[in-house]
Short mmCIF file of C-alpha atoms in Angstrom, two decimals:
data_model
loop_
_atom_site.label_atom_id
_atom_site.label_comp_id
_atom_site.label_asym_id
_atom_site.label_seq_id
_atom_site.Cartn_x
_atom_site.Cartn_y
_atom_site.Cartn_z
CA MET A 1 7.51 -1.02 38.83
CA ARG A 2 6.94 -3.90 41.09
CA PHE A 3 4.68 -2.89 43.42
CA ASN A 4 2.70 -4.42 46.98
CA TRP A 5 0.24 -2.64 48.77
CA PHE A 6 0.38 -3.42 52.80
CA PHE A 7 0.16 -1.27 55.97
CA ILE A 8 2.87 0.52 57.98
CA ILE A 9 1.12 1.15 61.31
CA ILE A 10 2.23 4.33 62.85
CA ILE A 11 1.64 3.97 67.33
CA SER A 12 2.51 6.38 68.69
CA ILE A 13 1.65 9.47 71.14
CA THR A 14 1.21 12.29 68.78
CA PRO A 15 2.14 15.91 70.69
CA PHE A 16 -1.65 17.48 70.38
CA GLU A 17 -2.49 21.23 71.36
CA GLY A 18 -3.95 20.74 74.56
CA PHE A 19 -3.79 16.86 74.98
CA SER A 20 -6.22 16.84 77.68
CA GLN A 21 -8.87 17.36 75.49
CA ASN A 22 -7.93 15.25 72.55
CA ARG A 23 -8.09 12.18 74.01
CA LYS A 24 -11.27 10.67 72.03
CA ALA A 25 -8.97 11.35 69.15
CA GLN A 26 -6.24 9.35 70.33
CA ARG A 27 -8.20 6.52 71.29
CA ALA A 28 -10.25 6.43 68.11
CA TYR A 29 -7.04 6.26 66.20
CA LEU A 30 -6.08 3.59 68.40
CA ASN A 31 -8.25 1.50 67.53
CA GLY A 32 -8.52 2.07 64.23
CA VAL A 33 -4.68 0.66 64.13
CA LYS A 34 -5.93 -2.08 66.56
CA GLU A 35 -9.26 -3.19 63.85
CA LEU A 36 -6.20 -3.48 60.83
CA THR A 37 -3.59 -5.80 63.39
CA LYS A 38 -6.37 -8.25 63.27
CA SER A 39 -6.32 -11.07 61.25
CA ASN A 40 -9.85 -10.45 59.87
CA ALA A 41 -9.57 -6.37 59.80
CA ASP A 42 -12.76 -4.44 58.84
CA TYR A 43 -11.06 -1.76 56.75
CA SER A 44 -14.44 0.01 56.42
CA LYS A 45 -14.86 -0.23 60.32
CA ALA A 46 -10.92 1.26 61.02
CA GLU A 47 -11.58 3.75 58.51
CA ARG A 48 -14.64 5.35 60.46
CA PHE A 49 -11.85 5.02 63.73
CA PHE A 50 -9.53 6.95 61.82
CA GLN A 51 -12.35 9.51 60.05
CA LYS A 52 -13.18 10.13 63.89
CA ALA A 53 -10.12 10.59 64.91
CA ILE A 54 -9.08 13.77 62.18
CA ARG A 55 -12.95 15.00 63.12
CA VAL A 56 -11.93 15.70 66.50
CA TYR A 57 -8.43 16.47 65.70
CA PRO A 58 -7.66 17.89 61.88
CA LYS A 59 -3.97 18.16 62.26
CA TYR A 60 -3.37 14.12 63.28
CA ALA A 61 -1.13 13.79 60.61
CA GLN A 62 -0.82 9.81 61.05
CA ALA A 63 -4.35 9.05 60.33
CA LEU A 64 -4.60 10.80 57.29
CA ILE A 65 -1.83 8.51 56.33
CA LEU A 66 -3.77 5.36 57.20
CA LEU A 67 -7.03 7.01 55.66
CA GLY A 68 -4.50 6.87 52.53
CA ASP A 69 -3.66 3.52 52.80
CA LEU A 70 -6.72 2.27 53.07
CA SER A 71 -7.84 4.57 49.96
CA LEU A 72 -4.96 2.86 48.02
CA LYS A 73 -6.01 -0.27 48.75
CA GLU A 74 -10.26 -0.07 47.62
CA LEU A 75 -8.33 1.77 44.49
CA GLU A 76 -9.26 5.07 45.07
CA PHE A 77 -6.48 6.87 43.89
CA THR A 78 -7.48 10.50 44.24
CA LYS A 79 -8.56 9.88 47.44
CA ALA A 80 -5.18 8.56 48.76
CA ILE A 81 -3.72 11.16 47.10
CA SER A 82 -5.47 14.17 49.02
CA TYR A 83 -4.85 12.28 52.11
CA TYR A 84 -1.34 11.96 51.92
CA GLU A 85 -1.02 16.03 51.00
CA ARG A 86 -2.96 16.53 53.94
CA SER A 87 -1.08 15.28 56.11
CA ALA A 88 2.28 16.54 54.51
CA LEU A 89 0.57 20.14 54.75
CA ILE A 90 -0.01 19.62 58.51
CA GLY A 91 2.78 17.71 60.16
CA ASP A 92 4.59 14.86 58.15
CA PRO A 93 5.98 16.36 54.86
CA ARG A 94 8.38 13.13 54.91
CA VAL A 95 6.11 10.02 54.77
CA GLY A 96 3.13 12.41 52.87
CA TYR A 97 4.84 13.76 50.10
CA PHE A 98 6.43 10.68 49.20
CA LYS A 99 3.69 8.55 49.44
CA MET A 100 2.28 11.01 47.38
CA GLY A 101 4.01 11.22 44.89
CA MET A 102 4.51 7.40 44.58
CA THR A 103 0.34 6.99 44.23
CA ALA A 104 0.46 10.00 41.52
CA LEU A 105 2.98 8.67 39.31
CA ASN A 106 1.73 4.83 40.19
CA HIS A 107 -1.63 5.95 38.64
CA GLY A 108 -0.40 8.71 35.85
CA PHE A 109 -1.08 11.76 37.94
CA TYR A 110 2.32 13.08 36.93
CA GLN A 111 1.32 16.84 37.60
CA LYS A 112 0.40 16.10 41.28
CA ALA A 113 3.75 13.74 41.60
CA ILE A 114 5.78 16.51 40.67
CA ILE A 115 3.93 18.57 43.01
CA ALA A 116 4.89 16.05 45.87
CA PHE A 117 8.21 15.01 45.04
CA THR A 118 9.92 18.34 44.34
CA SER A 119 8.16 19.25 47.84
CA TYR A 120 9.77 16.12 49.23
CA LEU A 121 13.29 17.09 47.99
CA ASN A 122 13.02 20.58 48.97
CA LEU A 123 12.82 18.94 52.50
CA LYS A 124 16.01 18.98 55.15
CA ASN A 125 17.65 15.60 55.92
CA ILE A 126 16.47 13.41 53.44
CA PRO A 127 18.28 10.51 53.38
CA LYS A 128 20.64 9.67 50.82
CA VAL A 129 18.90 6.62 48.89
CA LYS A 130 15.13 8.40 49.59
CA ARG A 131 16.52 11.32 47.82
CA PHE A 132 17.91 9.34 45.02
CA LYS A 133 14.65 7.53 44.78
CA ALA A 134 12.78 11.01 44.56
CA ASN A 135 14.64 12.38 41.78
CA ARG A 136 14.45 9.92 39.43
CA TYR A 137 11.29 9.68 40.19
CA LEU A 138 10.36 13.23 39.68
CA ARG A 139 11.99 12.83 36.34
CA SER A 140 10.04 10.41 35.45
CA SER A 141 7.06 12.70 36.54
CA GLU A 142 8.09 15.09 34.14
CA PHE A 143 8.80 13.10 31.04
CA GLY A 144 5.23 11.36 31.78
CA LEU A 145 3.96 14.85 31.60
CA ARG A 146 5.78 15.90 28.55
CA ALA A 147 4.93 12.57 26.52
CA MET A 148 1.58 12.89 27.51
CA GLU A 149 1.49 16.40 25.80
CA LYS A 150 3.61 15.17 22.58
CA PRO A 151 1.21 12.14 22.13
CA LEU A 152 2.50 10.47 19.05
CA ASP A 153 0.29 10.08 16.12
CA ILE A 154 -1.31 6.64 16.37
CA LYS A 155 -4.51 4.80 17.63
CA PRO A 156 -4.02 1.95 19.08
CA LYS A 157 -7.03 -0.35 18.74
CA ASN A 158 -8.29 -4.32 19.71
CA ILE A 159 -7.96 -7.47 16.73
CA ASN A 160 -10.93 -7.48 15.58
CA TRP A 161 -12.34 -11.39 15.38
CA ASP A 162 -15.68 -12.92 16.35
CA HIS A 163 -15.61 -12.90 19.99
CA GLU A 164 -17.49 -16.12 21.18
CA THR A 165 -16.37 -17.87 24.76
CA ASP A 166 -15.16 -21.37 23.52
CA SER A 167 -12.95 -19.95 20.88
CA TYR A 168 -10.52 -17.87 22.71
CA PRO A 169 -9.19 -17.54 26.10
CA GLU A 170 -10.08 -15.13 28.94
CA SER A 171 -6.72 -13.58 28.76
CA TYR A 172 -3.71 -13.25 26.17
CA PHE A 173 -0.33 -11.61 25.78
CA PHE A 174 3.00 -12.02 24.64
CA PRO A 175 1.92 -11.92 20.91
CA SER A 176 4.21 -13.27 17.98
CA ILE A 177 3.75 -12.37 14.60
CA SER A 178 5.23 -15.03 11.73
CA GLY A 179 7.21 -13.25 8.89
CA ASP A 180 4.40 -12.70 5.90
CA ASN A 181 2.48 -10.88 8.85
CA SER A 182 -0.58 -12.94 8.23
CA THR A 183 -0.24 -15.02 11.43
CA LEU A 184 -0.51 -14.10 15.02
CA TYR A 185 0.59 -16.32 17.74
CA PHE A 186 0.32 -15.55 21.71
CA THR A 187 -0.06 -16.88 25.01
CA GLY A 188 -3.22 -17.85 25.64
CA ARG A 189 -4.35 -18.32 29.66
CA ASN A 190 -7.76 -20.19 31.41
CA VAL A 191 -8.08 -18.83 34.84
CA SER A 192 -11.98 -20.54 35.52
CA SER A 193 -11.01 -24.26 34.97
CA PRO A 194 -9.65 -25.93 38.43
CA TRP A 195 -5.93 -25.00 37.17
CA VAL A 196 -4.42 -21.85 35.80
CA ASP A 197 -4.11 -22.93 32.07
CA GLU A 198 -1.35 -21.03 29.78
CA ASN A 199 -1.50 -22.68 25.61
CA ILE A 200 -0.45 -21.44 22.65
CA PHE A 201 -2.76 -20.19 20.28
CA GLU A 202 -2.70 -19.09 16.91
CA VAL A 203 -4.76 -17.00 14.73
CA GLU A 204 -4.96 -15.60 11.18
CA ARG A 205 -5.57 -12.58 9.39
CA VAL A 206 -8.47 -12.51 7.06
CA ASN A 207 -7.79 -8.87 6.02
CA GLU A 208 -5.90 -5.52 7.08
CA ASP A 209 -8.57 -4.91 9.78
CA SER A 210 -9.72 -8.63 10.31
CA TRP A 211 -8.62 -11.77 11.89
CA ALA A 212 -10.40 -15.33 12.12
CA LEU A 213 -10.81 -17.12 15.03
CA PRO A 214 -8.23 -17.92 17.84
CA LYS A 215 -7.04 -21.89 18.35
CA MET A 216 -5.07 -23.79 19.87
CA VAL A 217 -1.54 -24.31 17.59
CA SER A 218 -1.75 -28.17 16.15
CA GLY A 219 0.34 -30.78 17.31
CA LYS A 220 2.17 -31.86 20.67
CA ILE A 221 3.28 -28.41 22.13
CA ASN A 222 0.49 -27.63 24.25
CA THR A 223 -0.06 -30.25 27.29
CA TYR A 224 -1.61 -30.11 30.88
CA GLN A 225 1.63 -28.12 31.95
CA ASN A 226 1.69 -24.24 30.93
CA GLU A 227 3.48 -22.94 28.10
CA GLY A 228 3.90 -19.24 27.53
CA ALA A 229 6.14 -16.48 26.38
CA VAL A 230 6.07 -17.83 22.73
CA SER A 231 8.23 -16.47 19.80
CA VAL A 232 8.18 -17.82 16.34
CA GLN A 233 10.97 -17.87 13.87
CA GLY A 234 10.10 -16.19 10.82
CA ASP A 235 9.19 -18.78 8.51
CA GLU A 236 7.25 -20.43 10.91
CA LYS A 237 9.54 -23.60 10.91
CA ARG A 238 10.66 -23.25 14.47
CA MET A 239 8.91 -22.12 17.97
CA VAL A 240 10.61 -21.03 20.96
CA PHE A 241 8.74 -20.84 24.68
CA ALA A 242 8.92 -20.74 27.99
CA ALA A 243 7.98 -23.53 30.66
CA CYS A 244 8.52 -23.99 34.47
CA ASN A 245 9.27 -26.86 36.81
CA ARG A 246 9.06 -29.60 34.46
CA LYS A 247 11.20 -32.62 34.35
CA THR A 248 14.00 -31.90 31.89
CA GLY A 249 14.12 -28.83 33.35
CA TYR A 250 17.43 -27.40 34.83
CA GLY A 251 15.70 -24.37 36.44
CA SER A 252 12.25 -22.92 37.73
CA CYS A 253 12.07 -21.63 34.10
CA ASP A 254 13.38 -22.91 31.26
CA ILE A 255 13.58 -22.28 27.12
CA TYR A 256 11.86 -25.00 24.93
CA MET A 257 11.43 -25.36 21.18
CA SER A 258 9.58 -27.14 19.13
CA GLU A 259 10.23 -27.90 15.29
CA TYR A 260 6.54 -27.60 12.46
CA LEU A 261 7.01 -31.22 10.73
CA ASN A 262 4.18 -32.53 9.01
CA GLY A 263 1.67 -30.09 9.49
CA SER A 264 1.66 -29.76 13.05
CA TRP A 265 4.09 -28.71 15.92
CA SER A 266 6.63 -31.16 17.55
CA SER A 267 6.86 -31.97 20.91
CA ALA A 268 8.97 -29.99 22.57
CA GLU A 269 12.14 -30.19 23.72
CA ASN A 270 14.72 -28.69 26.44
CA ILE A 271 16.63 -25.64 24.09
CA GLY A 272 19.72 -26.83 26.76
CA PRO A 273 22.53 -25.98 28.93
CA GLU A 274 24.23 -23.56 27.04
CA ILE A 275 20.94 -21.12 27.68
CA ASN A 276 19.25 -23.06 30.50
CA THR A 277 20.57 -22.95 33.74
CA SER A 278 19.79 -23.11 38.02
CA GLN A 279 18.27 -19.49 37.30
CA TRP A 280 14.82 -18.39 35.26
CA GLU A 281 15.14 -18.27 31.79
CA THR A 282 11.74 -16.77 30.07
CA GLN A 283 10.39 -14.27 27.37
CA PRO A 284 12.51 -16.05 24.35
CA CYS A 285 12.67 -14.24 21.05
CA LEU A 286 13.52 -16.10 18.20
CA SER A 287 15.24 -13.49 14.95
CA ALA A 288 13.15 -13.56 11.84
CA ASP A 289 15.95 -15.63 10.71
CA GLY A 290 16.28 -18.36 13.47
CA GLN A 291 20.04 -17.08 13.64
CA TYR A 292 19.74 -15.58 17.16
CA LEU A 293 17.45 -15.85 20.46
CA PHE A 294 17.22 -13.59 22.81
CA PHE A 295 15.42 -13.88 26.43
CA VAL A 296 15.34 -13.22 29.89
CA ARG A 297 17.03 -14.18 32.71
CA ASP A 298 16.90 -13.94 36.69
CA SER A 299 18.23 -15.65 39.79
CA ARG A 300 15.42 -14.44 41.39
CA LYS A 301 16.95 -14.14 44.77
CA PRO A 302 16.54 -10.80 46.82
CA GLY A 303 17.73 -7.78 45.13
CA SER A 304 18.24 -9.52 41.72
CA ASN A 305 17.30 -7.80 38.27
CA SER A 306 16.16 -9.37 35.33
CA ASN A 307 18.62 -9.19 32.16
CA ILE A 308 18.45 -9.71 28.44
CA TRP A 309 20.21 -12.30 26.78
CA ILE A 310 21.51 -13.57 23.26
CA SER A 311 22.53 -16.76 22.00
CA ARG A 312 23.74 -17.78 18.38
CA TRP A 313 22.52 -20.75 16.28
CA ASN A 314 25.93 -21.62 14.40
CA GLY A 315 23.91 -24.46 12.09
CA SER A 316 23.57 -27.33 14.53
CA SER A 317 23.93 -26.01 18.28
CA TRP A 318 23.40 -22.77 20.01
CA SER A 319 26.44 -20.60 21.67
CA ARG A 320 26.44 -20.11 25.30
CA ALA A 321 24.45 -17.37 26.00
CA LYS A 322 26.33 -14.35 27.17
CA GLN A 323 24.34 -10.80 28.91
CA LEU A 324 23.62 -7.80 26.68
CA PRO A 325 26.25 -4.75 27.17
CA ALA A 326 24.93 -1.10 28.84
CA PRO A 327 23.57 0.66 27.28
CA ILE A 328 20.91 -2.24 26.87
CA ASN A 329 20.35 -3.80 30.04
CA GLY A 330 20.91 -1.33 33.04
CA SER A 331 20.25 -1.36 37.18
CA GLY A 332 16.87 -2.30 36.78
CA ASP A 333 14.85 -4.58 35.16
CA GLU A 334 14.52 -5.48 31.56
CA PHE A 335 11.74 -7.54 29.84
CA SER A 336 9.97 -9.20 26.68
CA PRO A 337 13.28 -8.77 23.99
CA PHE A 338 12.18 -8.65 20.31
CA PHE A 339 14.61 -8.38 17.72
CA HIS A 340 13.03 -6.77 14.59
CA ALA A 341 13.32 -8.50 10.81
CA ASP A 342 15.59 -5.89 10.21
CA GLY A 343 18.24 -7.53 11.40
CA LYS A 344 19.41 -4.57 13.94
CA THR A 345 16.39 -3.32 16.05
CA LEU A 346 15.89 -4.40 19.53
CA TYR A 347 12.80 -3.54 21.19
CA PHE A 348 12.51 -4.08 25.14
CA SER A 349 10.42 -3.52 28.31
CA SER A 350 12.95 -1.47 30.85
CA SER A 351 12.92 -0.24 34.14
CA SER A 352 16.22 1.29 34.25
CA HIS A 353 15.47 3.77 31.60
CA LEU A 354 13.58 6.79 31.64
CA GLY A 355 10.05 6.00 31.31
CA MET A 356 6.38 7.31 32.27
CA GLY A 357 6.49 5.20 35.93
CA GLY A 358 6.53 1.21 35.49
CA LEU A 359 8.06 -0.52 32.91
CA ASP A 360 8.49 1.45 29.37
CA LEU A 361 9.03 0.19 26.00
CA PHE A 362 12.30 0.96 24.47
CA LYS A 363 14.32 0.60 20.83
CA SER A 364 18.24 0.65 20.92
CA GLU A 365 20.04 -0.62 16.94
CA LEU A 366 22.86 -2.37 16.63
CA ILE A 367 25.96 -0.38 15.87
CA SER A 368 28.39 -3.26 15.33
CA ASN A 369 29.34 -6.35 16.95
CA ASN A 370 28.21 -6.48 20.67
CA GLU A 371 27.84 -2.39 20.80
CA TRP A 372 23.84 -0.94 20.66
CA SER A 373 23.01 3.04 20.55
CA VAL A 374 21.43 4.18 23.52
CA PRO A 375 17.38 3.14 23.68
CA VAL A 376 14.94 5.19 23.25
CA ASN A 377 11.68 5.59 24.72
CA LEU A 378 8.69 4.80 22.29
CA GLY A 379 6.57 7.44 23.96
CA TYR A 380 2.81 7.77 24.56
CA PRO A 381 0.53 6.10 23.86
CA ILE A 382 2.15 3.10 23.21
CA ASN A 383 3.59 4.18 27.06
CA ASP A 384 1.91 4.93 29.89
CA PHE A 385 2.10 4.47 33.56
CA ARG A 386 1.14 1.11 33.70
CA ASP A 387 3.84 -1.45 32.67
CA ASN A 388 3.96 -2.14 29.58
CA PHE A 389 6.08 -4.93 27.30
CA GLY A 390 5.57 -7.64 24.76
CA LEU A 391 5.68 -5.38 21.80
CA VAL A 392 7.15 -6.88 18.52
CA ILE A 393 6.20 -5.21 15.32
CA SER A 394 5.53 -6.62 12.06
CA THR A 395 8.33 -7.37 9.34
CA ASN A 396 7.61 -4.43 7.14
CA GLY A 397 7.58 -1.56 10.10
CA GLU A 398 3.73 -0.47 9.60
CA TYR A 399 1.98 -2.65 12.48
CA GLY A 400 2.81 -3.79 15.77
CA PHE A 401 1.52 -5.82 18.26
CA LEU A 402 0.76 -5.71 21.74
#
């Protein structure tokens, strides 16, 4: 779920009971608003003003809303939910309940989210767009609560390797597993260097429970530019990844391919105009047999969505990419496709289908040519209230990597 924190400043002359006795509350509130509008705003000072306003006038709903916003900015989620709920109960139910519900849903407080969205939907004269969203968020809250009450019998754990700081990147994501399940490839990012650098790493399995030290893949594939969202063919002869703003690119981000030749990876080449366009192409998945390429495309224009596309290798070139149909792509965003080695199961991340909030991981099976089954949510704890993406499954189906 894409979320940007911001204040909506509410400046109004609140109809206090006995207004002449509560000018102090109005003045404190306006001083708090004034502080927030400064380029170098002191949030603690603004909070003190709003606290004073509600001490003088406990039913000051707008002050409670802004206290909730400040608490949210400070990552004090339960406090933010409490402020929003109080504001809803004493005078501003539309704003209070909706913000309470969104904060609760975005941070896994599903019972509170259900209370908030149910209360919001019971209000009169709710705009159609807001009612539609509230209904959707209520369903997600109810689904999230049910999923947590019936968790899957799995125990996620970190890969066990020797954590030497010079041997692995500061963060790592978008894994890809080899066909024999012996090597895990992933994108590694270092953020402490003068510039953010993403490269492709590999780590070899030592035994069922441990792995060797990660290292950058050999050859010419890694450069001073970023290489990310890697996917390797099952036999490890070809690798695809996303790269942005390159001279050989067709758009902002394109998909590139490298081949494993003479013991190392070749310089990557743009995979071509049948796949890459002036739009944003990323998160490729090369099927285990190398015959299909799934990837994500988005125009990155206001109101656009990310969708999953597919292209087929005919032995010498890639076909013109086609967008996967419903029910894979929906009204929201789809990300991180992974086509399993069984040749029929597609795993992907989506905000289009019912989930626990944000992006959830789903699976769908190929029924016939270009027809897919209804996506199934993978459940908790694979999914939770966060954005969940980048799942790959071993060829034997026994292990998943995130």
